[in-house]
Coordinates of C-alpha atoms in Angstrom, one line a residue:
M861 CA 33.8 -5.6 -22.1
R862 CA 36.1 -7.8 -20.6
R863 CA 35.3 -10.0 -16.9
T864 CA 36.8 -7.8 -14.5
E865 CA 36.0 -4.5 -16.2
S866 CA 32.1 -5.8 -16.1
N867 CA 32.5 -6.8 -12.6
V868 CA 33.9 -3.3 -11.5
A869 CA 30.6 -1.9 -13.5
F870 CA 27.9 -3.7 -11.8
A871 CA 29.4 -3.5 -8.1
L872 CA 29.5 0.4 -9.1
G873 CA 25.9 0.0 -10.3
F874 CA 24.5 -1.9 -7.2
F875 CA 26.0 0.4 -5.1
A876 CA 24.8 3.0 -6.7
L877 CA 21.4 1.6 -6.2
A878 CA 21.7 0.7 -2.7
L879 CA 22.9 4.5 -2.1
G880 CA 20.0 5.7 -3.6
L881 CA 17.7 3.9 -1.4
L882 CA 19.0 4.6 1.5
V883 CA 19.1 8.4 0.8
A884 CA 15.3 8.0 -0.2
R885 CA 14.7 5.9 2.7
A886 CA 16.5 8.5 5.2
N887 CA 14.1 11.5 3.2
P888 CA 10.8 10.2 4.0
A889 CA 7.8 12.7 3.0
T890 CA 6.6 15.1 6.0
S891 CA 3.8 16.6 3.9
Y892 CA 1.7 16.6 0.8
E893 CA 4.0 16.1 -2.1
A894 CA 2.4 17.3 -5.4
S895 CA 5.4 15.5 -7.5
V896 CA 7.2 12.3 -5.9
Y897 CA 9.9 13.3 -8.7
S898 CA 10.8 17.0 -7.2
A899 CA 10.3 16.0 -3.6
T900 CA 12.5 13.1 -3.8
P901 CA 16.1 14.3 -3.1
T902 CA 18.1 14.9 -6.4
A903 CA 20.7 12.7 -5.1
V904 CA 18.4 9.6 -5.5
W905 CA 17.6 10.3 -8.8
A906 CA 21.5 10.6 -9.7
F907 CA 22.2 7.3 -7.9
F908 CA 19.2 5.7 -9.9
G909 CA 20.4 7.1 -13.1
L910 CA 23.8 5.8 -12.9
A911 CA 22.5 2.5 -12.3
L912 CA 20.2 2.4 -15.0
A913 CA 22.7 3.7 -17.4
I914 CA 24.8 0.7 -16.5
S915 CA 22.1 -1.6 -17.0
V916 CA 21.1 -0.4 -20.2
V917 CA 24.6 -0.5 -21.5
A918 CA 24.7 -4.2 -20.1
A919 CA 21.5 -5.3 -21.6
L920 CA 22.6 -4.3 -24.8
A921 CA 26.3 -5.0 -25.1
C922 CA 26.8 -7.9 -22.8
R923 CA 25.7 -11.6 -23.2
G924 CA 25.1 -14.3 -20.9
R925 CA 25.8 -13.7 -17.1
S926 CA 26.7 -10.0 -17.7
Q927 CA 23.4 -9.3 -19.3
T928 CA 21.7 -11.1 -16.9
L929 CA 22.9 -8.9 -14.0
G930 CA 22.4 -5.8 -16.3
M931 CA 18.7 -6.9 -16.5
A932 CA 18.5 -7.3 -12.8
L933 CA 20.1 -3.8 -12.2
G934 CA 17.8 -2.3 -14.4
G935 CA 14.8 -4.4 -13.3
T936 CA 15.5 -3.6 -9.5
T937 CA 16.0 0.2 -10.1
V938 CA 12.9 0.8 -11.8
T939 CA 11.0 -1.5 -9.4
S940 CA 12.6 0.9 -6.5
I941 CA 11.1 3.8 -8.6
V942 CA 7.8 2.1 -8.5
G943 CA 8.1 1.7 -4.8
L944 CA 9.1 5.1 -4.0
P945 CA 5.7 5.9 -1.9
A946 CA 6.4 3.0 0.2
I947 CA 10.3 3.8 0.7
R948 CA 9.7 7.3 1.4
N949 CA 7.1 6.2 3.8
Y950 CA 3.6 7.5 2.3
R951 CA 0.8 7.3 4.6
F952 CA -0.8 6.3 1.5
S953 CA -1.1 7.2 -2.4
G954 CA -4.3 7.6 -4.6
M955 CA -7.4 9.4 -4.1
G956 CA -9.9 7.9 -6.4
D957 CA -10.6 4.1 -6.8
A958 CA -7.4 3.6 -4.3
L959 CA -9.3 4.8 -1.2
T960 CA -12.1 2.3 -2.2
H961 CA -10.1 -0.3 -2.6
L962 CA -8.5 0.7 0.7
G963 CA -11.9 0.5 2.5
W964 CA -12.6 -3.1 0.9
T965 CA -9.7 -4.4 2.4
R966 CA -10.5 -2.9 5.4
D967 CA -13.8 -4.1 5.5
I968 CA -11.6 -7.8 5.1
V969 CA -9.6 -7.3 7.7
D970 CA -12.3 -6.4 10.3
G971 CA -14.3 -9.5 8.8
Q972 CA -17.3 -7.4 7.5
L973 CA -16.5 -8.7 3.7
A974 CA -15.7 -11.9 2.2
P975 CA -13.0 -11.7 -0.5
L976 CA -15.1 -13.5 -2.8
E977 CA -18.0 -11.2 -2.5
L978 CA -15.8 -8.9 -4.5
I979 CA -15.6 -9.5 -8.1
Y980 CA -11.7 -8.5 -8.0
P981 CA -10.5 -9.6 -4.6
G982 CA -6.6 -10.4 -5.5
V983 CA -5.4 -7.0 -4.6
H984 CA -7.4 -6.8 -1.3
T985 CA -6.4 -10.6 -0.4
L986 CA -2.7 -10.1 -0.9
G987 CA -3.0 -6.6 1.1
T988 CA -4.7 -8.6 4.0
A989 CA -2.4 -11.0 3.7
L990 CA 0.8 -8.8 4.1
H991 CA -1.0 -7.0 6.6
F992 CA -1.4 -9.8 8.8
L993 CA 2.0 -11.6 8.2
A994 CA 4.0 -8.4 8.3
G995 CA 2.2 -6.5 10.9
I996 CA 2.1 -3.5 9.0
P997 CA -1.0 -0.9 8.4
I998 CA -3.2 -1.6 5.8
E999 CA -2.7 1.4 3.8
R1000 CA 1.4 0.5 3.8
A1001 CA 0.4 -3.2 3.0
L1002 CA -1.5 -2.1 0.0
L1003 CA 1.5 0.3 -1.3
L1004 CA 3.7 -2.8 -1.1
T1005 CA 0.9 -4.8 -2.9
V1006 CA 1.6 -2.6 -6.0
V1007 CA 5.5 -3.4 -6.1
V1008 CA 5.0 -7.1 -5.9
L1009 CA 2.4 -7.2 -8.6
F1010 CA 4.7 -5.1 -10.7
I1011 CA 7.8 -7.4 -10.4
P1012 CA 6.4 -9.9 -12.8
F1013 CA 6.2 -7.3 -15.6
V1014 CA 10.0 -6.6 -15.7
I1015 CA 11.0 -10.4 -15.5
F1016 CA 8.4 -12.3 -17.6
V1017 CA 8.8 -9.7 -20.6
P1018 CA 12.2 -10.3 -21.5
L1019 CA 11.6 -14.3 -20.6
T1020 CA 8.6 -14.4 -23.1
V1021 CA 10.8 -12.7 -25.9
R1022 CA 13.5 -15.3 -25.0
D1023 CA 11.2 -18.0 -25.6
I1024 CA 10.2 -16.6 -29.0
T1025 CA 13.3 -16.0 -30.7
G1026 CA 16.4 -17.1 -28.2
N1027 CA 18.3 -14.1 -29.5
P1028 CA 20.0 -12.4 -26.4
A1029 CA 19.8 -8.9 -28.0
A1030 CA 16.0 -8.9 -28.3
V1031 CA 15.8 -10.2 -24.8
G1032 CA 18.1 -7.1 -23.4
V1033 CA 16.1 -4.8 -25.9
A1034 CA 12.6 -6.1 -24.3
A1035 CA 14.0 -5.7 -20.6
I1036 CA 14.7 -2.1 -21.4
V1037 CA 11.2 -1.5 -23.0
S1038 CA 9.7 -3.3 -19.9
W1039 CA 11.7 -0.7 -17.6
M1040 CA 9.5 2.3 -19.6
V1041 CA 6.0 1.0 -18.0
L1042 CA 4.5 1.8 -21.4
P1043 CA 1.0 0.3 -19.9
I1044 CA 0.9 3.1 -17.8
N1045 CA -0.7 6.4 -19.3
N1046 CA -2.2 8.2 -16.4
V1047 CA -5.5 8.5 -18.2
A1048 CA -7.1 5.1 -17.3
T1049 CA -4.2 3.1 -16.1
H1050 CA -2.1 4.3 -13.1
M1051 CA 0.7 3.5 -10.8
G1052 CA -1.0 2.8 -7.8
V1053 CA -3.7 0.7 -6.0
H1054 CA -5.6 0.5 -9.3
T1055 CA -6.6 -3.2 -9.6
N1056 CA -7.3 -2.8 -13.6
S1057 CA -3.7 -1.4 -13.8
N1058 CA -2.3 -4.3 -11.3
A1059 CA -3.7 -6.6 -13.1
L1060 CA -1.7 -5.2 -16.5
F1061 CA 1.5 -6.2 -15.0
L1062 CA 0.2 -10.2 -14.4
V1063 CA -0.2 -10.3 -18.2
P1064 CA 3.2 -11.1 -19.5
V1065 CA 3.0 -14.5 -16.8
V1066 CA 0.1 -15.7 -19.1
V1067 CA 1.6 -14.8 -22.2
F1068 CA 4.8 -16.7 -21.2
A1069 CA 2.9 -20.0 -20.5
L1070 CA 1.5 -19.5 -24.0
V1071 CA 4.2 -19.2 -25.7
A1072 CA 6.2 -21.8 -23.7
Y1073 CA 3.1 -24.3 -24.5
L1074 CA 3.5 -23.3 -28.1
R1075 CA 6.7 -23.9 -28.0
R1076 CA 7.5 -27.4 -26.4
R1077 CA 5.9 -30.3 -28.4
S1078 CA 7.4 -33.0 -26.4
T1079 CA 4.7 -35.8 -25.2
I1080 CA 7.1 -36.4 -22.4
E1081 CA 6.6 -33.6 -20.1
R1082 CA 2.9 -34.6 -19.2
L1083 CA 1.1 -34.6 -15.9
P1084 CA -1.9 -37.2 -15.2
F1085 CA -4.5 -37.3 -18.1
G1086 CA -2.0 -35.9 -20.5
V1087 CA -2.4 -32.6 -19.5
S1088 CA 0.9 -30.2 -20.6
P1089 CA 2.4 -28.5 -17.4
F1090 CA 2.6 -25.4 -19.7
S1091 CA -1.5 -25.8 -20.0
L1092 CA -1.7 -25.9 -16.5
L1093 CA 0.5 -22.6 -16.2
I1094 CA -2.0 -20.8 -18.5
Y1095 CA -5.0 -21.8 -16.7
L1096 CA -3.5 -20.9 -13.2
S1097 CA -2.0 -17.5 -14.1
G1098 CA -5.3 -16.9 -15.8
I1099 CA -7.0 -17.2 -12.7
A1100 CA -4.8 -15.2 -10.7
L1101 CA -5.3 -12.3 -13.5
L1102 CA -9.0 -13.1 -13.3
L1103 CA -9.1 -12.4 -9.7
V1104 CA -7.0 -9.1 -10.0
H1105 CA -9.2 -8.0 -12.6
P1106 CA -11.5 -9.5 -15.0
Q1107 CA -11.2 -6.8 -17.8
Q1108 CA -7.8 -7.8 -18.4
M1109 CA -8.5 -11.5 -18.5
I1110 CA -11.1 -10.9 -21.2
N1111 CA -8.4 -9.4 -23.2
V1112 CA -6.2 -12.4 -22.4
V1113 CA -9.3 -14.5 -23.7
V1114 CA -9.1 -12.5 -27.0
L1115 CA -5.7 -13.1 -27.5
V1116 CA -5.7 -16.7 -26.9
G1117 CA -8.7 -17.2 -29.1
A1118 CA -7.2 -14.8 -31.9
I1119 CA -4.5 -17.3 -31.8
A1120 CA -7.0 -20.5 -32.1
C1121 CA -8.6 -18.9 -35.0
I1122 CA -5.2 -18.4 -36.9
Q1123 CA -4.2 -22.0 -36.0
F1124 CA -7.7 -23.3 -37.6
L1125 CA -6.9 -21.3 -40.6
A1126 CA -3.6 -22.4 -41.0
R1127 CA -4.3 -26.0 -40.8
W1128 CA -7.1 -25.7 -43.2
R1129 CA -4.7 -23.8 -45.6
F1130 CA -1.2 -25.0 -45.1
D1131 CA 0.2 -28.9 -45.1
D1132 CA 3.7 -27.6 -43.6
H1133 CA 4.0 -24.5 -41.6
P1134 CA 5.0 -24.0 -38.1
V1135 CA 1.6 -23.3 -37.0
V1136 CA 0.3 -26.7 -38.0
K1137 CA 2.8 -28.2 -36.1
Q1138 CA 2.5 -26.3 -32.8
P1139 CA -0.5 -27.4 -30.1
T1140 CA -3.6 -25.8 -30.6
T1141 CA -5.1 -23.2 -28.1
Y1142 CA -8.7 -24.3 -28.9
A1143 CA -9.3 -25.9 -25.4
H1144 CA -7.7 -22.9 -23.5
T1145 CA -9.7 -20.4 -25.3
V1146 CA -12.9 -22.4 -24.1
V1147 CA -11.9 -23.1 -20.3
L1148 CA -10.2 -19.2 -19.9
G1149 CA -13.5 -17.9 -21.4
A1150 CA -15.8 -20.3 -19.3
L1151 CA -14.1 -19.1 -16.1
F1152 CA -14.4 -15.3 -17.1
A1153 CA -18.0 -15.9 -18.0
I1154 CA -18.7 -18.3 -14.7
W1155 CA -17.2 -15.6 -12.6
T1156 CA -18.3 -12.4 -13.9
V1157 CA -21.9 -13.0 -15.7
S1158 CA -23.5 -13.4 -12.4
N1159 CA -21.8 -10.6 -10.7
E1160 CA -24.1 -7.6 -10.4
R1161 CA -21.4 -4.8 -10.8
F1162 CA -20.1 -6.8 -14.1
R1163 CA -23.7 -6.2 -15.4
T1164 CA -24.2 -2.8 -14.5
A1165 CA -20.9 -1.9 -16.4
A1166 CA -21.8 -3.4 -19.8
V1167 CA -25.2 -1.8 -19.4
G1168 CA -23.3 1.8 -18.9
L1169 CA -20.9 0.8 -21.6
L1170 CA -23.9 0.1 -24.3
E1171 CA -25.6 3.4 -22.8
G1172 CA -22.6 5.4 -23.6
M1173 CA -22.5 4.0 -27.1
V1174 CA -26.1 5.4 -28.1
T1175 CA -25.7 8.6 -26.1
A1176 CA -24.4 11.4 -28.4
D1177 CA -22.5 13.4 -25.4
V1178 CA -21.0 10.4 -23.8
G1179 CA -18.2 9.9 -26.6
A1180 CA -14.5 10.6 -26.5
G1181 CA -14.8 13.4 -28.9
A1182 CA -16.6 15.8 -26.7
E1183 CA -14.5 14.9 -23.9
V1184 CA -11.0 15.5 -25.8
D1185 CA -12.2 18.9 -27.1
Q1186 CA -13.0 20.1 -23.5
R1187 CA -9.9 19.1 -22.0
G1188 CA -8.2 20.4 -24.5
S1189 CA -9.8 23.7 -23.9
S1190 CA -9.0 23.7 -20.5
L1191 CA -5.5 22.8 -21.1
T1192 CA -5.4 25.8 -23.5
E1193 CA -6.8 28.4 -20.6
I1194 CA -4.0 27.6 -18.3
G1195 CA -1.2 28.0 -21.0
G1196 CA -1.0 24.1 -22.1
S1197 CA -2.0 22.2 -25.4
L1198 CA -3.0 18.7 -26.4
G1199 CA 0.2 18.7 -28.4
E1200 CA 2.5 19.4 -25.5
L1201 CA 0.6 16.6 -23.0
F1202 CA 0.9 14.2 -25.9
V1203 CA 4.7 14.6 -26.0
A1204 CA 5.1 14.0 -22.3
M1205 CA 2.9 11.3 -22.0
F1206 CA 2.9 9.5 -25.1
L1207 CA 5.9 10.1 -27.2
D1208 CA 7.9 7.0 -25.9
A1209 CA 5.1 4.8 -26.4
A1210 CA 4.3 6.4 -29.9
V1211 CA 7.9 5.8 -31.0
I1212 CA 7.8 2.3 -30.0
A1213 CA 4.4 1.7 -31.2
V1214 CA 5.7 2.9 -34.7
I1215 CA 8.7 0.6 -34.7
V1216 CA 6.6 -2.1 -33.9
G1217 CA 4.2 -1.7 -36.7
L1218 CA 7.4 -1.1 -39.2
F1219 CA 8.7 -4.3 -38.0
V1220 CA 5.9 -6.4 -38.3
L1221 CA 5.0 -5.1 -42.0
A1222 CA 8.7 -5.9 -43.0
T1223 CA 8.5 -9.3 -41.4
W1224 CA 5.4 -9.9 -43.2
L1225 CA 7.1 -9.0 -46.6
G1226 CA 10.2 -11.4 -45.9
L1227 CA 12.5 -8.6 -45.2
T1228 CA 13.7 -9.8 -41.6
R1229 CA 15.9 -12.4 -40.6
L1230 CA 13.5 -14.1 -38.3
D1231 CA 13.4 -17.9 -38.3
R1232 CA 9.6 -19.2 -39.3
E1233 CA 8.7 -20.1 -35.8
A1234 CA 9.5 -16.8 -34.3
S1235 CA 7.8 -14.9 -37.3
T1236 CA 4.7 -17.2 -36.7
F1237 CA 4.9 -15.4 -33.0
V1238 CA 5.1 -12.0 -34.2
T1239 CA 2.0 -12.9 -36.6
Y1240 CA 0.3 -14.4 -33.7
F1241 CA 0.4 -11.2 -31.5
A1242 CA 0.0 -8.6 -34.6
L1243 CA -3.1 -10.3 -35.5
A1244 CA -4.5 -10.5 -32.2
L1245 CA -4.1 -6.4 -32.1
V1246 CA -6.7 -6.4 -34.6
P1247 CA -9.9 -7.5 -32.5
L1248 CA -8.0 -5.9 -29.4
G1249 CA -8.2 -2.7 -31.4
G1250 CA -11.5 -3.4 -32.1
I1251 CA -12.6 -3.5 -28.7
F1252 CA -10.7 -0.4 -28.1
L1253 CA -12.9 1.4 -30.7
I1254 CA -16.1 0.2 -28.8
Y1255 CA -14.8 1.6 -25.5
F1256 CA -13.6 4.7 -27.4
V1257 CA -17.2 5.2 -28.4
G1258 CA -18.9 4.3 -25.4
T1259 CA -17.0 5.1 -22.3
P1260 CA -13.3 6.6 -23.1
T1261 CA -11.7 6.1 -19.9
M1262 CA -12.1 2.3 -20.5
A1263 CA -10.9 2.7 -23.9
F1264 CA -7.2 3.7 -22.5
R1265 CA -7.4 0.9 -20.2
Q1266 CA -7.7 -1.2 -23.4
V1267 CA -4.4 0.9 -24.7
G1268 CA -2.7 -0.2 -21.4
F1269 CA -3.2 -3.7 -22.6
I1270 CA -2.4 -3.8 -26.1
F1271 CA 0.9 -1.9 -24.8
V1272 CA 1.7 -5.0 -23.1
I1273 CA 1.7 -6.9 -26.3
L1274 CA 3.6 -4.0 -28.2
T1275 CA 6.3 -4.1 -25.4
I1276 CA 7.1 -8.0 -26.1
L1277 CA 6.8 -7.4 -29.9
A1278 CA 9.4 -4.2 -29.3
G1279 CA 12.2 -6.5 -28.0
I1280 CA 12.2 -8.2 -31.2
A1281 CA 11.5 -5.2 -33.3
V1282 CA 14.6 -3.1 -32.0
A1283 CA 16.9 -5.4 -31.5
H1284 CA 16.4 -6.4 -35.7
L1285 CA 16.7 -2.6 -36.0
V1286 CA 19.9 -2.4 -34.4
G1287 CA 21.3 -5.5 -36.1
G1288 CA 20.1 -3.7 -39.3
A1289 CA 22.1 -0.9 -38.3
S1290 CA 25.2 -2.5 -37.5
R1291 CA 25.9 -3.9 -40.8
V1292 CA 25.9 -0.2 -42.2
I1293 CA 28.1 1.4 -39.1
T1294 CA 29.7 -0.9 -36.7
R1295 CA 28.0 -3.2 -34.1
S1296 CA 29.7 -1.1 -31.2
G1297 CA 28.4 2.0 -33.0
A1298 CA 24.9 0.8 -33.4
T1299 CA 24.9 -0.5 -29.7
T1300 CA 25.7 3.3 -28.8
V1301 CA 23.1 4.6 -30.5
A1302 CA 20.6 2.4 -29.4
S1303 CA 21.7 2.8 -25.9
V1304 CA 21.3 6.4 -26.1
A1305 CA 18.1 6.6 -27.9
L1306 CA 16.4 3.6 -25.5
G1307 CA 18.0 5.6 -22.7
A1308 CA 16.0 8.9 -23.9
L1309 CA 12.9 6.9 -24.3
L1310 CA 13.3 5.5 -20.8
V1311 CA 13.8 8.8 -18.9
L1312 CA 10.8 9.9 -20.7
G1313 CA 8.8 7.0 -19.9
L1314 CA 9.7 7.1 -16.4
M1315 CA 9.2 10.8 -16.1
T1316 CA 5.2 9.7 -16.4
V1317 CA 5.1 6.5 -14.0
Y1318 CA 3.6 8.7 -11.6
A1319 CA 1.2 12.0 -12.0
S1320 CA 2.6 15.0 -11.4
P1321 CA 2.3 18.8 -12.3
I1322 CA 4.2 18.4 -15.4
I1323 CA 1.3 16.3 -17.1
Y1324 CA -1.1 19.0 -15.3
N1325 CA -2.1 16.1 -12.5
P1326 CA -0.9 16.6 -9.2
G1327 CA 0.5 13.3 -7.3
Q1328 CA -2.4 12.0 -5.0
H1329 CA -0.4 11.8 -2.0
V1330 CA -2.2 11.1 1.4
T1331 CA -0.8 12.2 4.2
D1332 CA -1.2 11.6 8.0
Q1333 CA -2.8 15.1 8.1
Q1334 CA -5.2 14.6 5.6
F1335 CA -6.6 11.3 7.1
S1336 CA -6.6 12.8 10.6
G1337 CA -8.3 15.9 8.9
Y1338 CA -11.2 13.8 7.3
E1339 CA -11.3 11.4 10.0
S1340 CA -12.4 14.2 12.2
A1341 CA -14.7 15.6 10.0
L1342 CA -16.4 12.4 9.0
E1343 CA -17.0 10.9 13.0
H1344 CA -17.5 14.7 14.7
G1345 CA -19.5 16.7 11.6
A1346 CA -23.2 17.2 12.2
E1347 CA -25.2 14.3 10.9
D1348 CA -27.4 16.8 8.5
Y1349 CA -24.3 18.5 7.4
P1350 CA -23.2 17.3 3.7
H1351 CA -19.1 17.4 2.9
A1352 CA -18.2 19.2 -0.1
G1353 CA -14.9 19.3 -1.7
L1354 CA -13.0 21.5 -4.1
G1355 CA -13.7 19.8 -7.7
Y1356 CA -13.4 16.6 -5.7
D1357 CA -16.1 14.3 -4.1
P1358 CA -14.9 13.7 -0.7
F1359 CA -16.8 10.3 -0.4
R1360 CA -13.6 8.2 -1.2
Y1361 CA -12.2 9.1 2.0
D1362 CA -15.3 7.7 3.8
H1363 CA -14.6 4.7 1.9
G1364 CA -11.1 4.7 2.8
L1365 CA -11.7 5.4 6.4
N1366 CA -14.6 3.5 7.5
G1367 CA -15.0 0.8 4.5
L1368 CA -17.8 0.2 2.8
E1369 CA -19.5 -2.6 4.9
G1370 CA -19.7 -4.8 2.2
E1371 CA -21.4 -2.5 -0.3
E1372 CA -19.7 -3.7 -3.9
T1373 CA -20.0 -0.1 -5.2
L1374 CA -17.6 2.8 -6.0
S1375 CA -20.0 5.4 -5.4
G1376 CA -21.9 4.6 -2.1
A1377 CA -21.0 6.5 1.0
T1378 CA -22.0 6.6 4.4
V1379 CA -22.5 10.8 4.7
A1380 CA -23.8 12.9 1.9
T1381 CA -21.3 14.3 -0.1
G1382 CA -20.5 16.3 -3.2
E1383 CA -18.6 19.2 -4.9
A1384 CA -18.8 23.0 -4.1
D1385 CA -20.3 25.3 -7.1
P1386 CA -17.0 27.0 -8.7
D1387 CA -19.2 29.9 -10.0
A1388 CA -20.7 30.6 -6.5
L1389 CA -17.8 30.3 -4.6
E1390 CA -16.1 32.9 -7.3
T1391 CA -18.8 35.5 -6.6
G1392 CA -18.7 35.2 -3.0
N1393 CA -21.9 33.4 -2.3
Y1394 CA -20.6 30.7 0.2
T1395 CA -24.0 29.6 1.2
G1396 CA -25.3 28.8 -2.3
A1397 CA -22.4 26.8 -3.4
Y1398 CA -24.1 23.8 -2.4
H1399 CA -27.7 23.7 -3.4
G1400 CA -28.3 26.3 -0.9
F1401 CA -27.9 23.9 2.2
D1402 CA -25.7 23.9 5.2
Y1403 CA -22.7 22.0 4.5
Y1404 CA -18.9 21.6 5.3
L1405 CA -16.3 22.6 2.7
I1406 CA -13.2 21.1 3.0
V1407 CA -10.0 22.6 1.3
T1408 CA -6.8 20.4 1.8
D1409 CA -3.0 21.0 0.3
Y1410 CA -4.0 19.0 -2.3
D1411 CA -6.9 20.9 -3.4
V1412 CA -5.0 24.3 -3.3
T1413 CA -2.1 22.5 -5.1
R1414 CA -4.3 21.2 -8.0
E1415 CA -6.8 24.5 -8.0
I1416 CA -4.2 27.5 -7.5
D1417 CA -0.9 26.1 -8.7
V1418 CA -1.5 23.8 -11.3
Y1419 CA -4.9 24.7 -12.8
Q1420 CA -3.8 28.2 -12.5
E1421 CA -7.2 29.4 -10.7
L1422 CA -9.1 28.1 -13.6
H1423 CA -12.1 26.8 -11.6
Y1424 CA -11.4 28.2 -8.0
S1425 CA -9.3 31.1 -7.4
A1426 CA -7.0 31.8 -4.2
E1427 CA -9.1 35.1 -3.8
S1428 CA -12.5 33.2 -3.3
L1429 CA -10.4 30.5 -0.8
E1430 CA -9.0 33.6 1.4
G1431 CA -12.4 35.1 1.7
L1432 CA -13.7 32.3 3.4
D1433 CA -12.2 33.5 6.8
S1434 CA -14.0 36.8 6.8
E1435 CA -17.5 35.6 5.6
P1436 CA -20.1 35.8 8.6
T1437 CA -21.8 32.7 7.7
V1438 CA -18.8 30.5 7.7
N1439 CA -16.9 29.1 10.7
K1440 CA -13.8 27.3 10.7
V1441 CA -14.0 24.0 12.5
I1442 CA -11.0 21.9 11.9
S1443 CA -7.9 23.1 10.8
N1444 CA -4.4 21.4 10.7
D1445 CA -1.2 22.4 8.4
E1446 CA -2.8 20.3 5.4
F1447 CA -6.9 20.1 5.9
E1448 CA -9.3 22.8 6.8
M1449 CA -13.2 22.4 7.3
Y1450 CA -15.8 25.5 7.3
A1451 CA -19.2 25.0 8.4
I1452 CA -21.3 27.1 6.1
A1453 CA -24.7 28.1 6.9
S1454 CA -27.7 29.3 5.0
D1455 CA -27.8 32.7 7.0
E1456 CA -26.0 34.5 9.8
E1457 CA -28.5 33.1 12.6
D1458 CA -27.6 29.3 12.0
A1459 CA -23.8 30.5 11.7
D1460 CA -24.0 31.8 15.2
E1461 CA -25.5 28.8 16.6

């Protein structure tokens, strides 16, 4: 591509990106949105699609300045997609852990909680800083924090691959694969205020520092006491990762430790090998491991989680098999299937994993054209997946949700390896067909996988999981309910315990737990509601039943009345023991008494 043509293409791409952002900003969310994809104007997706198409072609076909511009365009576009809740003026996003993290941030802002009292204060501290520096609401500050922490991922994945191979084709492919956001699986890792998931996007920074340390053997670049600046970068980025979430830090310790073991064995076995010439990671393993141990072992929440994992491993009904069977049965009842869900959520990740696996095997068999040092890094990361996979198996037996968090980390490593693997696949194809033909095929294939990956960055009905958009009306309804409700009335939700809103609105007052609340809360019994037994739907107590647009969308539209029916909800308005006490466009709360006399009082 000539300079003039490339300049015109990039001008068009960045103009399309700017138009997409302007249209998205001009069309803010006005009510609850089950899918940020369908609610965002089609023109936005057309503009973003054009920008991504130009960036994919440039990342693969161009070199030098043009390739850099292409990667910048693609990375900015994907970051804009990640930032859509903030761009389209969502009040907040996330109804689970996110609301609790909002509560902790509110406690820090109000001076009721010191950041270091939390085991992972990174997100909350950054959100607090944005709140004070920019003068924006806490909810918006946290949405922007998600974007800020995502940016290192799209920058440092291609930088790491460049340091490993120096191959521009691999760098371009790595950038494109990073745009697929494979670490997010919407099972246990989510795009939102979710510290474990947010930490995944910092992992490439640590890996880049590690690769840079191993690649640079010069003794000239030294800090006082002979410390390598790249060693210092490893420690500083490791500390940042630890503060965002320790679970991903321990994965980094395992990764660095695996490399240290390989180096030890190589020094024992070989006299002339790139591993022997590289500086060792023994000290880094010890220091990072010590930082993790000092920070976590004394923390009560960490000890509780460890005990829960051990209990899960020895309890027959906690394992993943029963959970998968249960969810598969539920999907069948509403017309879906695990196979369909797998294609929507994991096909892109599965294709990348297979390509990487075959490439690693080919590298070990000597069938690739990688130089010895680049092959060494492939071996490092591939063998590190063995202990990382072992941790996944432990989680899978004990706490399946944690297993999918581990999958998120594994796909950070696979994303890096994919840049090298796919580039070699394209290079091999160019020897069979023309280079332009191989690049065209790769552009189409990677573009298709990119679309599939971006379709599931956020939850939506396409994966039977409506978006967790929290609106002003929902916050207002819960605030009124929690502030003005009778103290002896618990609050019950439809398949959803509303205690998280108590966290988000009132904070946790320094209580480091994801389950405590200042009011009694729970879930209404679906079987009782279906039979019209509204008074018996919450242990026979007088209680408040909360129904939001999110609940109706999830239970009626997405789950197709699997647990709660529209008829049972409509019956609330004609039941003598039920009084509607709060109502707005997206929130309704009913006071349900155990008998008619109580209802009339």
